Amino acid sequence: MAILTVEDIIEATGGELLSEDSKTFSGVSIDSRKISEGEVFFAIRGDKFDGHDFLTNALVKGSGAIVGIRPESLPAGKVIICVNDTLRSLQDLAHFLRMRRKIPVVAVTGSNGKTTTKEMIYQILSGKYRTLKNEGNLNNHIGLPLSLTRLHPDDEVVVLEMGMNASGEIRRLCEIAVPSHGVITNIGSAHVGMLGSYEAVRAAKLEILEGLSVAVVNADNDFLMQGLERTKDFEGEMITFAVNNEAHVMARDVRATKTGSDFLLEIKGNGGATVNLKVHGLFNVYNALAASAVTFSLGMSIDEIRAALGAYSGFPMRFEVIEKNGITVINDSYNANPSSVEKSVKELVRLGSGGRVVAVLGDMRELDEFSEKEHRAIGRMISETGVDVFVAVGEMMNMAAEESASEKSGAAAPEVFTYIDADSAKDNIMAILRPGDTVLVKGSRSMTMEKIIEGITDAV
Ligand code: ADP
C-alpha cells in the first residue's frame, strides 16, 4: 500500500485542512466497518447511506477523514479535511496518484467478460511486472478510483475493468484513470433499457477510445466493428482479435476438452503456441484472446502468455463447474444478459451431451422496454438448442418459459417448471434434478440465483 500524505490529498482535492496534524495514511477507505488502522476515511454520500453518519465509528481506527460537512467538534489526534464534494475528491485523488506515474494503464470494458478478461490480463502481466488491478468488480465511479488509490510507487502497470450503465460514465472513468490501453470485449444488449437503444450502448462503450494509444477489439463482433468504422478519428493503434474473422490475434483449431478449451494462439507475424485453457466456453477463448492481444503489446512473450493462460483457473460464480451427488452444476449465477445467457446455454448443451441438460435461468434485468422481446427470444433459443428441462425463475423468465413451450419455437419443447423467485426454486430444485443431469444456474445479480446453487450443493 502506498503512503499518502495530507499534502497529497490537499493538493489533489483543493480541500481545507481543519486540524493541525500533518499525518501520513496507509490507505483509503469508504466503509467504516472495514477501515484499518492508519487509513483515511472518505465520507461518501450514496443512495442509501451517508458516510458522514459513520464518521465517529470510522475514526476509531481511521487516522483521518475527508468530509463535506464540517464536524461540530474536531476529534483529537485525527486529521479532518473539508471538501465540497467527497466523491469528486476521491476521484481527484485517484487521478492525481495515477498522473504521478508514467506507467501503462489498461482499461477493460464491454457487455460481457470484463472481470474474466481483467483477471486473465492480471494473471499474465503479474508474472513479469508488479501489477495493480481492481479487486472483484470494483469497476464504477466509486470502486475504480478507490482501486487507484492503492497504486504503489513500485507498481509497473495497472489493469482496471470499467463498468457502465449510462452514457458518459466510461468517459468519466477514463478522465480519472487516463488509460493508455483499452480492451472492448464485445457489445451486446446489456443495459439497453437504461440507454434506450443498442446504438446508444455501443456509443457509450466506444467512449473508451478517446485518448488511447492502443485499442484491442473483437473483430468477430460485427456490431462493434461497424461502430468502429464510423469512429474515423481514432489515432492510436488498433489490434483486433477473433476466432472466425481475420485478425491480428487469432485462435485456430479451438477444441473443447473435459476441463476447458485447447486452441492455437496466433499473433500475426509473431508465430503462435498451443494454449490449454482450464475454463470452459468459447466465450472464455475470446477473453483469452483479448488478454493475449493487450499483454503482447505490453511486452509479454507468446510463451509467457501461453503459460499464464494455462494456469488461469477461473473466477467464482462465472461458469464455475461443480460436481455434487452425480449432478454437474454450472454456477454462472453472477450475472446475466441476453448475449451471455445464449453463450452459456450453448456451452451447457455441449457439456451436458449424454445426460439431461437443465437450464435454471433467472430474469435478466435492466432491459426495460426491450425486456419482453429479449426474454421471449431466450425462450425460443432454449428449445432450439435442445435443453431438456427449463426452470424459469422470475416474472420475465416465466414469459420465456411460455415461449419455449409454444409451437412457434418449432423444436422439441423442454419440460418446463416456473417459479416466481430464487427462494421458491431453491425449495423445489432437488425434486426436479436427478443424477447424470448437467445444470446451468444463471440470472441477473439481483435475482440471487446462487441460492439455488446452495439448494443443490447443500442437499444430502
Ligand atoms: P462482466 O465482468 O462483464 O460481467 P464476467 O467476466 O464477470 O463478465 O463474466 C460473467 C458471465 O458472462 C460469465 O459467467 C459468462 O456467462 C459470461 N461471459 C464471460 N465472458 C463472455 C464473453 N466474452 N462473451 C459472452 N459472455 C461472456
mmCIF file of C-alpha atoms in Angstrom, residues 43-370:
data_model
loop_
_atom_site.group_PDB
_atom_site.id
_atom_site.type_symbol
_atom_site.label_atom_id
_atom_site.label_comp_id
_atom_site.label_asym_id
_atom_site.label_seq_id
_atom_site.Cartn_x
_atom_site.Cartn_y
_atom_site.Cartn_z
ATOM 1 C CA ALA A 43 -17.396 10.179 3.859
ATOM 2 C CA ILE A 44 -19.287 9.428 0.633
ATOM 3 C CA ARG A 45 -22.993 10.098 0.233
ATOM 4 C CA GLY A 46 -24.630 7.144 -1.505
ATOM 5 C CA ASP A 47 -28.252 6.470 -2.469
ATOM 6 C CA LYS A 48 -28.973 4.691 0.801
ATOM 7 C CA PHE A 49 -26.324 5.856 3.262
ATOM 8 C CA ASP A 50 -24.357 8.951 4.038
ATOM 9 C CA GLY A 51 -20.789 8.273 5.167
ATOM 10 C CA HIS A 52 -20.951 11.330 7.430
ATOM 11 C CA ASP A 53 -23.293 9.367 9.714
ATOM 12 C CA PHE A 54 -20.489 6.885 10.375
ATOM 13 C CA LEU A 55 -17.671 9.374 10.886
ATOM 14 C CA THR A 56 -17.250 8.717 14.618
ATOM 15 C CA ASN A 57 -17.076 4.958 14.033
ATOM 16 C CA ALA A 58 -14.631 5.391 11.163
ATOM 17 C CA LEU A 59 -12.312 7.487 13.303
ATOM 18 C CA VAL A 60 -11.974 4.818 15.993
ATOM 19 C CA LYS A 61 -9.437 3.060 13.772
ATOM 20 C CA GLY A 62 -9.007 5.557 10.959
ATOM 21 C CA SER A 63 -6.408 8.309 11.220
ATOM 22 C CA GLY A 64 -8.443 10.955 9.496
ATOM 23 C CA ALA A 65 -11.382 11.778 7.277
ATOM 24 C CA ILE A 66 -12.364 13.736 4.199
ATOM 25 C CA VAL A 67 -15.752 15.302 4.817
ATOM 26 C CA GLY A 68 -18.211 17.538 3.024
ATOM 27 C CA ILE A 69 -19.813 18.780 6.255
ATOM 28 C CA ARG A 70 -17.687 20.345 8.972
ATOM 29 C CA PRO A 71 -17.963 18.301 12.190
ATOM 30 C CA GLU A 72 -19.209 20.235 15.212
ATOM 31 C CA SER A 73 -16.104 19.348 17.177
ATOM 32 C CA LEU A 74 -12.762 18.132 15.907
ATOM 33 C CA PRO A 75 -11.703 14.715 17.205
ATOM 34 C CA ALA A 76 -8.312 14.855 18.925
ATOM 35 C CA GLY A 77 -5.339 13.448 17.060
ATOM 36 C CA LYS A 78 -7.239 12.940 13.789
ATOM 37 C CA VAL A 79 -6.898 14.781 10.511
ATOM 38 C CA ILE A 80 -10.058 16.297 9.088
ATOM 39 C CA ILE A 81 -10.093 17.753 5.570
ATOM 40 C CA CYS A 82 -13.202 19.511 4.333
ATOM 41 C CA VAL A 83 -14.071 19.455 0.607
ATOM 42 C CA ASN A 84 -17.090 20.476 -1.486
ATOM 43 C CA ASP A 85 -17.838 17.003 -2.775
ATOM 44 C CA THR A 86 -16.289 13.928 -1.166
ATOM 45 C CA LEU A 87 -16.917 11.587 -4.127
ATOM 46 C CA ARG A 88 -15.370 14.065 -6.533
ATOM 47 C CA SER A 89 -12.419 14.383 -4.168
ATOM 48 C CA LEU A 90 -11.890 10.621 -4.128
ATOM 49 C CA GLN A 91 -11.850 10.693 -7.928
ATOM 50 C CA ASP A 92 -9.493 13.691 -7.967
ATOM 51 C CA LEU A 93 -7.118 11.936 -5.596
ATOM 52 C CA ALA A 94 -7.147 8.780 -7.755
ATOM 53 C CA HIS A 95 -6.407 10.876 -10.855
ATOM 54 C CA PHE A 96 -3.615 12.737 -9.051
ATOM 55 C CA LEU A 97 -1.941 9.498 -7.966
ATOM 56 C CA ARG A 98 -2.290 7.987 -11.444
ATOM 57 C CA MET A 99 -0.816 11.055 -13.163
ATOM 58 C CA ARG A 100 2.205 10.944 -10.882
ATOM 59 C CA ARG A 101 3.198 7.676 -12.545
ATOM 60 C CA LYS A 102 4.188 7.269 -16.183
ATOM 61 C CA ILE A 103 3.062 3.653 -16.439
ATOM 62 C CA PRO A 104 0.641 1.849 -18.749
ATOM 63 C CA VAL A 105 -2.946 1.622 -17.549
ATOM 64 C CA VAL A 106 -5.128 -0.987 -19.238
ATOM 65 C CA ALA A 107 -8.893 -0.402 -19.175
ATOM 66 C CA VAL A 108 -11.288 -3.250 -19.971
ATOM 67 C CA THR A 109 -14.881 -2.654 -20.940
ATOM 68 C CA GLY A 110 -17.604 -4.497 -22.871
ATOM 69 C CA SER A 111 -21.002 -6.062 -22.298
ATOM 70 C CA ASN A 112 -19.590 -9.400 -21.117
ATOM 71 C CA GLY A 113 -16.316 -10.811 -19.907
ATOM 72 C CA LYS A 114 -14.841 -7.705 -18.279
ATOM 73 C CA THR A 115 -13.905 -9.313 -14.958
ATOM 74 C CA THR A 116 -12.623 -12.502 -16.572
ATOM 75 C CA THR A 117 -10.539 -10.617 -19.144
ATOM 76 C CA LYS A 118 -9.176 -8.304 -16.451
ATOM 77 C CA GLU A 119 -8.221 -11.312 -14.315
ATOM 78 C CA MET A 120 -6.560 -13.050 -17.286
ATOM 79 C CA ILE A 121 -4.604 -9.874 -18.117
ATOM 80 C CA TYR A 122 -3.535 -9.671 -14.477
ATOM 81 C CA GLN A 123 -2.513 -13.328 -14.475
ATOM 82 C CA ILE A 124 -0.277 -12.749 -17.496
ATOM 83 C CA LEU A 125 1.223 -9.372 -16.561
ATOM 84 C CA SER A 126 1.873 -10.142 -12.912
ATOM 85 C CA GLY A 127 4.310 -12.896 -13.979
ATOM 86 C CA LYS A 128 6.691 -10.163 -15.089
ATOM 87 C CA TYR A 129 5.527 -6.792 -13.809
ATOM 88 C CA ARG A 130 4.296 -5.586 -10.459
ATOM 89 C CA THR A 131 0.638 -5.080 -11.376
ATOM 90 C CA LEU A 132 -2.322 -3.373 -9.697
ATOM 91 C CA LYS A 133 -5.869 -4.453 -10.567
ATOM 92 C CA ASN A 134 -9.259 -3.546 -9.232
ATOM 93 C CA GLU A 135 -10.479 -6.252 -6.869
ATOM 94 C CA GLY A 136 -13.595 -8.164 -7.873
ATOM 95 C CA ASN A 137 -15.746 -5.814 -9.828
ATOM 96 C CA LEU A 138 -14.965 -2.510 -8.155
ATOM 97 C CA ASN A 139 -15.487 -1.012 -11.579
ATOM 98 C CA ASN A 140 -17.703 2.046 -11.167
ATOM 99 C CA HIS A 141 -17.277 5.740 -10.305
ATOM 100 C CA ILE A 142 -16.520 4.791 -6.678
ATOM 101 C CA GLY A 143 -14.785 1.398 -6.957
ATOM 102 C CA LEU A 144 -12.414 2.383 -9.739
ATOM 103 C CA PRO A 145 -10.965 5.475 -8.001
ATOM 104 C CA LEU A 146 -10.791 3.524 -4.752
ATOM 105 C CA SER A 147 -8.734 0.877 -6.546
ATOM 106 C CA LEU A 148 -6.392 3.518 -7.973
ATOM 107 C CA THR A 149 -5.664 4.955 -4.536
ATOM 108 C CA ARG A 150 -3.847 1.655 -3.863
ATOM 109 C CA LEU A 151 -1.268 2.449 -6.535
ATOM 110 C CA HIS A 152 2.159 1.692 -5.064
ATOM 111 C CA PRO A 153 5.344 3.504 -6.143
ATOM 112 C CA ASP A 154 6.720 0.130 -7.319
ATOM 113 C CA ASP A 155 3.686 -0.802 -9.442
ATOM 114 C CA GLU A 156 4.659 -1.044 -13.109
ATOM 115 C CA VAL A 157 1.275 -1.475 -14.754
ATOM 116 C CA VAL A 158 -2.398 -1.187 -13.828
ATOM 117 C CA VAL A 159 -5.362 -3.139 -15.158
ATOM 118 C CA LEU A 160 -8.856 -1.853 -14.444
ATOM 119 C CA GLU A 161 -12.258 -3.006 -15.538
ATOM 120 C CA MET A 162 -14.745 -0.274 -16.311
ATOM 121 C CA GLY A 163 -18.461 -0.853 -15.982
ATOM 122 C CA MET A 164 -21.228 1.431 -17.092
ATOM 123 C CA ASN A 165 -24.962 1.722 -17.282
ATOM 124 C CA ALA A 166 -25.343 5.221 -18.710
ATOM 125 C CA SER A 167 -23.700 7.242 -21.406
ATOM 126 C CA GLY A 168 -20.819 9.432 -20.244
ATOM 127 C CA GLU A 169 -19.799 7.004 -17.483
ATOM 128 C CA ILE A 170 -16.893 5.397 -19.359
ATOM 129 C CA ARG A 171 -15.695 8.862 -20.400
ATOM 130 C CA ARG A 172 -15.647 9.911 -16.755
ATOM 131 C CA LEU A 173 -13.791 6.749 -15.669
ATOM 132 C CA CYS A 174 -11.227 7.420 -18.412
ATOM 133 C CA GLU A 175 -10.778 11.005 -17.196
ATOM 134 C CA ILE A 176 -9.908 9.581 -13.788
ATOM 135 C CA ALA A 177 -7.697 6.653 -14.854
ATOM 136 C CA VAL A 178 -6.281 8.015 -18.148
ATOM 137 C CA PRO A 179 -5.799 4.565 -19.713
ATOM 138 C CA SER A 180 -3.096 4.033 -22.318
ATOM 139 C CA HIS A 181 -4.509 0.696 -23.470
ATOM 140 C CA GLY A 182 -8.184 -0.187 -23.861
ATOM 141 C CA VAL A 183 -9.940 -3.502 -24.448
ATOM 142 C CA ILE A 184 -13.519 -3.806 -25.725
ATOM 143 C CA THR A 185 -14.517 -7.443 -25.173
ATOM 144 C CA ASN A 186 -17.817 -7.263 -27.089
ATOM 145 C CA ILE A 187 -21.004 -5.236 -27.350
ATOM 146 C CA GLY A 188 -24.381 -6.819 -26.689
ATOM 147 C CA SER A 189 -27.636 -5.649 -25.228
ATOM 148 C CA ALA A 190 -26.646 -5.341 -21.553
ATOM 149 C CA HIS A 191 -28.109 -2.116 -20.093
ATOM 150 C CA VAL A 192 -30.069 -1.343 -23.257
ATOM 151 C CA GLY A 193 -33.045 -0.439 -21.052
ATOM 152 C CA MET A 194 -31.217 2.452 -19.445
ATOM 153 C CA LEU A 195 -29.551 3.704 -22.605
ATOM 154 C CA GLY A 196 -32.608 3.439 -24.823
ATOM 155 C CA SER A 197 -31.125 1.775 -27.918
ATOM 156 C CA TYR A 198 -28.477 -0.744 -28.949
ATOM 157 C CA GLU A 199 -26.615 2.058 -30.768
ATOM 158 C CA ALA A 200 -26.520 4.091 -27.553
ATOM 159 C CA VAL A 201 -24.999 1.104 -25.715
ATOM 160 C CA ARG A 202 -22.321 0.916 -28.396
ATOM 161 C CA ALA A 203 -21.601 4.650 -28.347
ATOM 162 C CA ALA A 204 -21.267 4.541 -24.557
ATOM 163 C CA LYS A 205 -18.695 1.726 -24.784
ATOM 164 C CA LEU A 206 -16.753 3.460 -27.561
ATOM 165 C CA GLU A 207 -16.169 6.429 -25.258
ATOM 166 C CA ILE A 208 -13.178 4.409 -24.055
ATOM 167 C CA LEU A 209 -11.301 5.091 -27.322
ATOM 168 C CA GLU A 210 -10.737 8.770 -26.592
ATOM 169 C CA GLY A 211 -7.052 9.275 -25.799
ATOM 170 C CA LEU A 212 -5.930 5.623 -26.020
ATOM 171 C CA SER A 213 -2.573 4.651 -27.555
ATOM 172 C CA VAL A 214 -3.700 1.068 -28.156
ATOM 173 C CA ALA A 215 -7.231 -0.282 -28.564
ATOM 174 C CA VAL A 216 -7.906 -4.033 -28.557
ATOM 175 C CA VAL A 217 -11.221 -5.003 -30.139
ATOM 176 C CA ASN A 218 -13.233 -8.103 -31.009
ATOM 177 C CA ALA A 219 -13.250 -8.491 -34.811
ATOM 178 C CA ASP A 220 -15.935 -11.206 -34.662
ATOM 179 C CA ASN A 221 -18.397 -8.751 -33.122
ATOM 180 C CA ASP A 222 -19.933 -7.179 -36.250
ATOM 181 C CA PHE A 223 -21.914 -4.601 -34.320
ATOM 182 C CA LEU A 224 -18.752 -3.385 -32.578
ATOM 183 C CA MET A 225 -16.729 -3.327 -35.812
ATOM 184 C CA GLN A 226 -19.437 -1.361 -37.645
ATOM 185 C CA GLY A 227 -19.352 1.182 -34.822
ATOM 186 C CA LEU A 228 -15.572 1.434 -35.129
ATOM 187 C CA GLU A 229 -15.774 2.096 -38.873
ATOM 188 C CA ARG A 230 -17.681 5.239 -38.019
ATOM 189 C CA THR A 231 -15.070 6.270 -35.459
ATOM 190 C CA LYS A 232 -12.616 7.618 -38.008
ATOM 191 C CA ASP A 233 -10.807 9.945 -35.636
ATOM 192 C CA PHE A 234 -9.154 7.240 -33.516
ATOM 193 C CA GLU A 235 -5.425 7.913 -33.829
ATOM 194 C CA GLY A 236 -3.992 5.072 -31.774
ATOM 195 C CA GLU A 237 -3.048 1.544 -32.795
ATOM 196 C CA MET A 238 -5.997 -0.822 -33.271
ATOM 197 C CA ILE A 239 -5.331 -4.507 -32.507
ATOM 198 C CA THR A 240 -8.067 -6.980 -33.425
ATOM 199 C CA PHE A 241 -8.758 -10.461 -32.051
ATOM 200 C CA ALA A 242 -11.074 -13.129 -33.453
ATOM 201 C CA VAL A 243 -11.860 -16.797 -33.820
ATOM 202 C CA ASN A 244 -13.719 -16.596 -37.146
ATOM 203 C CA ASN A 245 -12.668 -13.413 -38.947
ATOM 204 C CA GLU A 246 -9.124 -12.458 -39.904
ATOM 205 C CA ALA A 247 -7.481 -10.556 -37.058
ATOM 206 C CA HIS A 248 -4.094 -9.682 -35.575
ATOM 207 C CA VAL A 249 -4.591 -12.174 -32.755
ATOM 208 C CA MET A 250 -6.456 -15.373 -33.529
ATOM 209 C CA ALA A 251 -7.478 -18.691 -32.048
ATOM 210 C CA ARG A 252 -7.292 -21.578 -34.505
ATOM 211 C CA ASP A 253 -8.350 -25.213 -34.036
ATOM 212 C CA VAL A 254 -10.437 -24.476 -30.948
ATOM 213 C CA ARG A 255 -11.255 -27.783 -29.258
ATOM 214 C CA ALA A 256 -13.469 -28.154 -26.215
ATOM 215 C CA THR A 257 -11.861 -30.500 -23.684
ATOM 216 C CA LYS A 258 -13.161 -32.065 -20.461
ATOM 217 C CA THR A 259 -11.619 -29.261 -18.435
ATOM 218 C CA GLY A 260 -11.808 -26.259 -20.774
ATOM 219 C CA SER A 261 -10.589 -25.468 -24.284
ATOM 220 C CA ASP A 262 -7.400 -26.010 -26.281
ATOM 221 C CA PHE A 263 -6.525 -23.686 -29.135
ATOM 222 C CA LEU A 264 -3.636 -22.447 -31.223
ATOM 223 C CA LEU A 265 -2.933 -18.836 -30.332
ATOM 224 C CA GLU A 266 -1.560 -16.979 -33.338
ATOM 225 C CA ILE A 267 -0.183 -13.469 -33.270
ATOM 226 C CA LYS A 268 0.170 -12.184 -36.797
ATOM 227 C CA GLY A 269 3.819 -12.011 -37.848
ATOM 228 C CA ASN A 270 4.994 -13.359 -34.498
ATOM 229 C CA GLY A 271 4.137 -17.074 -34.536
ATOM 230 C CA GLY A 272 1.941 -18.961 -32.119
ATOM 231 C CA ALA A 273 1.581 -21.504 -29.328
ATOM 232 C CA THR A 274 -0.966 -24.033 -28.123
ATOM 233 C CA VAL A 275 -2.957 -22.784 -25.149
ATOM 234 C CA ASN A 276 -4.702 -25.202 -22.762
ATOM 235 C CA LEU A 277 -7.373 -23.143 -21.041
ATOM 236 C CA LYS A 278 -8.793 -24.585 -17.825
ATOM 237 C CA VAL A 279 -12.053 -22.666 -18.097
ATOM 238 C CA HIS A 280 -14.994 -23.737 -20.202
ATOM 239 C CA GLY A 281 -16.750 -21.961 -23.012
ATOM 240 C CA LEU A 282 -15.872 -20.433 -26.343
ATOM 241 C CA PHE A 283 -16.545 -17.072 -24.691
ATOM 242 C CA ASN A 284 -13.508 -17.666 -22.494
ATOM 243 C CA VAL A 285 -11.379 -18.285 -25.594
ATOM 244 C CA TYR A 286 -12.407 -14.775 -26.674
ATOM 245 C CA ASN A 287 -11.499 -13.390 -23.256
ATOM 246 C CA ALA A 288 -8.121 -15.143 -23.504
ATOM 247 C CA LEU A 289 -7.525 -13.652 -26.966
ATOM 248 C CA ALA A 290 -8.311 -10.150 -25.726
ATOM 249 C CA ALA A 291 -5.908 -10.667 -22.818
ATOM 250 C CA SER A 292 -3.227 -12.078 -25.147
ATOM 251 C CA ALA A 293 -3.516 -9.152 -27.551
ATOM 252 C CA VAL A 294 -3.101 -6.451 -24.951
ATOM 253 C CA THR A 295 -0.382 -8.186 -22.942
ATOM 254 C CA PHE A 296 1.631 -8.969 -26.093
ATOM 255 C CA SER A 297 1.551 -5.276 -26.937
ATOM 256 C CA LEU A 298 2.834 -4.605 -23.400
ATOM 257 C CA GLY A 299 5.899 -6.771 -23.942
ATOM 258 C CA MET A 300 4.856 -10.256 -22.812
ATOM 259 C CA SER A 301 6.129 -13.108 -24.997
ATOM 260 C CA ILE A 302 3.835 -15.675 -26.583
ATOM 261 C CA ASP A 303 5.318 -18.323 -24.333
ATOM 262 C CA GLU A 304 4.694 -16.270 -21.188
ATOM 263 C CA ILE A 305 1.114 -15.688 -22.327
ATOM 264 C CA ARG A 306 0.576 -19.402 -23.050
ATOM 265 C CA ALA A 307 1.883 -20.439 -19.629
ATOM 266 C CA ALA A 308 -0.123 -17.833 -17.701
ATOM 267 C CA LEU A 309 -3.386 -18.586 -19.521
ATOM 268 C CA GLY A 310 -2.875 -22.294 -18.854
ATOM 269 C CA ALA A 311 -2.587 -21.500 -15.146
ATOM 270 C CA TYR A 312 -5.754 -19.369 -15.043
ATOM 271 C CA SER A 313 -8.320 -21.247 -13.000
ATOM 272 C CA GLY A 314 -11.418 -19.091 -13.238
ATOM 273 C CA PHE A 315 -13.391 -16.808 -11.002
ATOM 274 C CA PRO A 316 -16.193 -17.770 -8.590
ATOM 275 C CA MET A 317 -19.759 -17.712 -9.972
ATOM 276 C CA ARG A 318 -18.547 -17.271 -13.583
ATOM 277 C CA PHE A 319 -19.287 -20.589 -15.260
ATOM 278 C CA GLU A 320 -17.808 -22.453 -12.302
ATOM 279 C CA VAL A 321 -18.261 -26.206 -12.730
ATOM 280 C CA ILE A 322 -19.026 -28.199 -9.544
ATOM 281 C CA GLU A 323 -19.853 -31.939 -9.176
ATOM 282 C CA LYS A 324 -22.328 -32.911 -6.457
ATOM 283 C CA ASN A 325 -24.291 -36.148 -5.930
ATOM 284 C CA GLY A 326 -23.735 -37.176 -9.535
ATOM 285 C CA ILE A 327 -25.051 -33.836 -10.799
ATOM 286 C CA THR A 328 -22.802 -31.444 -12.734
ATOM 287 C CA VAL A 329 -23.680 -27.937 -11.591
ATOM 288 C CA ILE A 330 -22.513 -24.893 -13.535
ATOM 289 C CA ASN A 331 -22.580 -21.891 -11.231
ATOM 290 C CA ASP A 332 -22.910 -18.919 -13.569
ATOM 291 C CA SER A 333 -25.066 -17.018 -11.121
ATOM 292 C CA TYR A 334 -23.009 -13.846 -11.000
ATOM 293 C CA ASN A 335 -24.935 -12.042 -13.705
ATOM 294 C CA ALA A 336 -26.912 -12.399 -16.938
ATOM 295 C CA ASN A 337 -27.859 -10.515 -20.061
ATOM 296 C CA PRO A 338 -29.136 -11.815 -23.402
ATOM 297 C CA SER A 339 -25.794 -12.499 -25.068
ATOM 298 C CA SER A 340 -24.174 -14.102 -22.019
ATOM 299 C CA VAL A 341 -27.236 -16.330 -21.447
ATOM 300 C CA GLU A 342 -27.150 -17.507 -25.044
ATOM 301 C CA LYS A 343 -23.431 -18.297 -24.887
ATOM 302 C CA SER A 344 -23.735 -20.096 -21.555
ATOM 303 C CA VAL A 345 -26.747 -22.183 -22.654
ATOM 304 C CA LYS A 346 -24.883 -23.307 -25.782
ATOM 305 C CA GLU A 347 -21.922 -24.331 -23.651
ATOM 306 C CA LEU A 348 -24.276 -26.118 -21.238
ATOM 307 C CA VAL A 349 -25.734 -28.171 -24.081
ATOM 308 C CA ARG A 350 -22.270 -29.088 -25.311
ATOM 309 C CA LEU A 351 -21.047 -30.104 -21.851
ATOM 310 C CA GLY A 352 -24.226 -31.954 -20.968
ATOM 311 C CA SER A 353 -24.453 -34.185 -24.007
ATOM 312 C CA GLY A 354 -25.144 -37.710 -22.835
ATOM 313 C CA GLY A 355 -27.391 -36.831 -19.871
ATOM 314 C CA ARG A 356 -30.268 -34.427 -19.323
ATOM 315 C CA VAL A 357 -29.492 -30.772 -19.894
ATOM 316 C CA VAL A 358 -31.173 -28.437 -17.376
ATOM 317 C CA ALA A 359 -31.222 -24.633 -17.691
ATOM 318 C CA VAL A 360 -32.188 -22.778 -14.499
ATOM 319 C CA LEU A 361 -32.490 -19.177 -15.586
ATOM 320 C CA GLY A 362 -33.495 -16.066 -13.666
ATOM 321 C CA ASP A 363 -34.716 -12.746 -15.043
ATOM 322 C CA MET A 364 -32.306 -10.550 -16.977
ATOM 323 C CA ARG A 365 -32.650 -7.049 -15.535
ATOM 324 C CA GLU A 366 -32.049 -3.542 -16.923
ATOM 325 C CA LEU A 367 -33.690 -4.275 -20.271
ATOM 326 C CA ASP A 368 -36.837 -2.186 -19.617
ATOM 327 C CA GLU A 369 -38.938 -1.913 -22.795
ATOM 328 C CA PHE A 370 -36.713 -4.486 -24.514
#
